[in-house]
Amino acid sequence: MLGMWIAAAWAQDLSFDAVRQVPVGSAPSVTFHAAVEGFVAAALDCGGRRFSLKQRVAAGASVTLPLEGLPAGRHRCAGQVRLERPGGDWAEAPLALDVAVLEALGWQVSPEDLDLAAHTLVVHPSRPLREAVVEVRGVGGEIVATETAVLVDPLAPTFSWTADDEVLALTVTGVDEAGISGTLALSPWHYAIPHDDVVFPTGQHTIPAAEVAKLDRCWSDVARVLDKYGDVVEIQLFVAGYTDTVGDAASNQALSERRARAIATWFVQRGFPGPVWFQGFGESALAVATADETESAANRRALYLLAAQRPATSRDLPRDAWQAAR
């Protein structure tokens, strides 16, 4: 009689389903569904970790075995499950399944992936996506476009939009094949502040009193930009300093850093509300190519850049070594 129960009724008396893929911080699980009253006993080994339960269930009830504490990665689980009925009959069967604990979705975007003139964006998630949407925000935080990705390549979702509005921020929300979602926030907005360069005495980095008016004139432009865009993105200020080729390269590098710090500090003290960064480039990014030991007012310059995120390296910004002014 026992053998007949095992062979004929096991599948309909006990079934299971599983949550097989979860993000880090959550646990996969196996849920057993009993059609008859009894005890469910299960034991599973998942990547060297042992999980078990034994619990009484009523007819039509379920019991769940969480697979807690598994590290990130994919794991093979194998073991057995047993159903014991009150009358003493029992049935047992092997159980095997694969589960995965997945890291949060990662994203990569290079400068060439975003073309504001063409209204296109390509993103590169760490896992294939089954769907993705982008929200494009303009001045005042207004959503000027909401578009679904073209997923010809699930590892390179492509977006395009038609609105010609100025783009301040883009938010991409993607869902991978396991149903795990992730968000990428981008802000391509930046503004180079027009200005007259501060003239420092040779070899010095203290801002002369007669030159402060130049910075004051910049401040009115900064205040206008903050008022127009500051409610949509957190605006940061990046100050880059440069020298000509007179003197040795190491001394010029150090001098450009001190001068950039001095200007950045002035903006901090003037009341700039966001992060302020500075970096010196010495004679490594000349505006005008000259021979060594050549005086050039065009090369003794500074760049004041307002941006929502760290600027990409470029001809004018060949290194990413920004230091906080506060």
Coordinates of C-alpha atoms in Angstrom, one line a residue, residues 164-290:
D164 CA 14.4 69.7 -28.8
D165 CA 14.4 71.0 -25.2
E166 CA 17.6 71.5 -23.3
V167 CA 18.5 68.3 -21.5
L168 CA 19.5 68.6 -17.8
A169 CA 19.1 65.0 -16.6
L170 CA 18.2 61.5 -17.8
T171 CA 17.0 58.6 -15.7
V172 CA 17.2 55.1 -17.1
T173 CA 15.3 52.3 -15.4
G174 CA 16.0 48.8 -16.5
V175 CA 14.8 45.3 -15.6
D176 CA 16.9 42.3 -16.2
E177 CA 15.8 38.8 -17.3
A178 CA 15.4 37.8 -13.6
G179 CA 13.0 40.7 -13.0
I180 CA 15.6 42.7 -11.0
S181 CA 15.4 46.4 -11.7
G182 CA 18.1 49.1 -11.5
T183 CA 18.4 52.8 -12.1
L184 CA 21.0 55.0 -13.8
A185 CA 21.0 58.7 -13.4
L186 CA 22.9 60.9 -15.8
S187 CA 23.2 64.7 -16.1
P188 CA 25.1 65.8 -19.2
W189 CA 24.5 69.5 -18.4
H190 CA 27.5 71.8 -18.0
Y191 CA 28.3 75.4 -18.4
A192 CA 31.8 77.0 -18.9
I193 CA 31.7 80.4 -17.2
P194 CA 33.0 83.2 -19.4
H195 CA 35.5 85.3 -17.5
D196 CA 38.5 87.5 -17.5
D197 CA 41.4 85.5 -16.1
V198 CA 42.9 86.6 -12.8
V199 CA 46.5 87.9 -13.3
F200 CA 48.8 86.7 -10.5
P201 CA 52.2 88.1 -9.8
T202 CA 55.0 85.9 -11.2
G203 CA 55.3 82.7 -9.1
Q204 CA 52.6 83.7 -6.7
H205 CA 49.1 82.3 -6.0
T206 CA 47.4 85.0 -3.8
I207 CA 44.6 86.8 -5.6
P208 CA 45.6 90.5 -5.9
A209 CA 42.9 92.9 -4.5
A210 CA 42.8 94.6 -7.9
E211 CA 41.8 91.3 -9.6
V212 CA 38.8 90.4 -7.3
A213 CA 36.5 92.5 -9.4
K214 CA 36.9 89.9 -12.2
L215 CA 35.7 87.2 -9.9
D216 CA 32.8 89.4 -8.7
R217 CA 31.6 89.7 -12.3
C218 CA 31.7 85.9 -12.6
W219 CA 29.6 85.5 -9.5
S220 CA 26.6 87.3 -11.0
D221 CA 26.7 84.8 -13.9
V222 CA 27.1 81.9 -11.4
A223 CA 24.1 83.1 -9.4
R224 CA 22.0 83.3 -12.6
V225 CA 22.9 79.7 -13.6
L226 CA 22.2 78.4 -10.1
D227 CA 18.8 80.1 -10.1
K228 CA 17.9 78.6 -13.5
Y229 CA 19.1 75.0 -13.1
G230 CA 19.8 74.4 -9.4
D231 CA 16.3 73.0 -8.7
V232 CA 16.9 70.2 -11.2
V233 CA 20.5 69.1 -10.6
E234 CA 23.1 69.6 -7.9
I235 CA 25.5 72.0 -9.5
Q236 CA 29.2 71.6 -8.8
L237 CA 32.0 74.0 -9.6
F238 CA 35.3 72.8 -11.2
V239 CA 38.2 75.2 -11.3
A240 CA 41.2 74.2 -13.6
G241 CA 44.4 76.1 -13.6
Y242 CA 47.1 76.3 -16.4
T243 CA 50.5 77.9 -17.0
D244 CA 52.7 78.8 -19.9
T245 CA 56.0 77.0 -20.5
V246 CA 58.3 79.4 -18.7
G247 CA 60.0 77.5 -15.9
D248 CA 60.3 73.8 -15.3
A249 CA 57.2 71.6 -15.7
A250 CA 57.1 70.4 -12.1
S251 CA 57.1 73.9 -10.7
N252 CA 54.4 75.0 -13.2
Q253 CA 52.3 72.1 -12.2
A254 CA 52.5 73.0 -8.5
L255 CA 51.9 76.7 -9.2
S256 CA 48.8 75.9 -11.3
E257 CA 47.4 73.8 -8.5
R258 CA 47.9 76.6 -5.9
R259 CA 46.3 79.2 -8.2
A260 CA 43.3 76.9 -8.9
R261 CA 42.9 76.3 -5.2
A262 CA 42.9 80.0 -4.5
I263 CA 40.2 80.7 -7.0
A264 CA 38.1 77.7 -5.9
T265 CA 38.4 78.9 -2.3
W266 CA 37.2 82.4 -3.3
F267 CA 34.0 80.8 -4.7
V268 CA 33.5 78.8 -1.5
Q269 CA 33.9 81.9 0.7
R270 CA 31.7 83.9 -1.7
G271 CA 28.9 81.4 -0.9
F272 CA 28.8 78.8 -3.7
P273 CA 26.3 76.3 -2.3
G274 CA 27.5 73.0 -3.9
P275 CA 30.7 71.1 -4.1
V276 CA 33.7 73.0 -5.3
W277 CA 36.7 71.2 -6.9
F278 CA 40.1 72.3 -8.3
Q279 CA 42.9 70.8 -10.3
G280 CA 46.1 72.1 -11.8
F281 CA 47.4 71.1 -15.2
G282 CA 50.5 73.2 -15.4
E283 CA 51.8 73.3 -19.0
S284 CA 50.4 69.9 -19.9
A285 CA 47.3 71.4 -21.7
L286 CA 48.4 74.4 -23.6
A287 CA 45.7 76.5 -25.2
V288 CA 48.3 77.7 -27.8
A289 CA 51.2 75.4 -28.7
T290 CA 54.5 77.1 -27.9

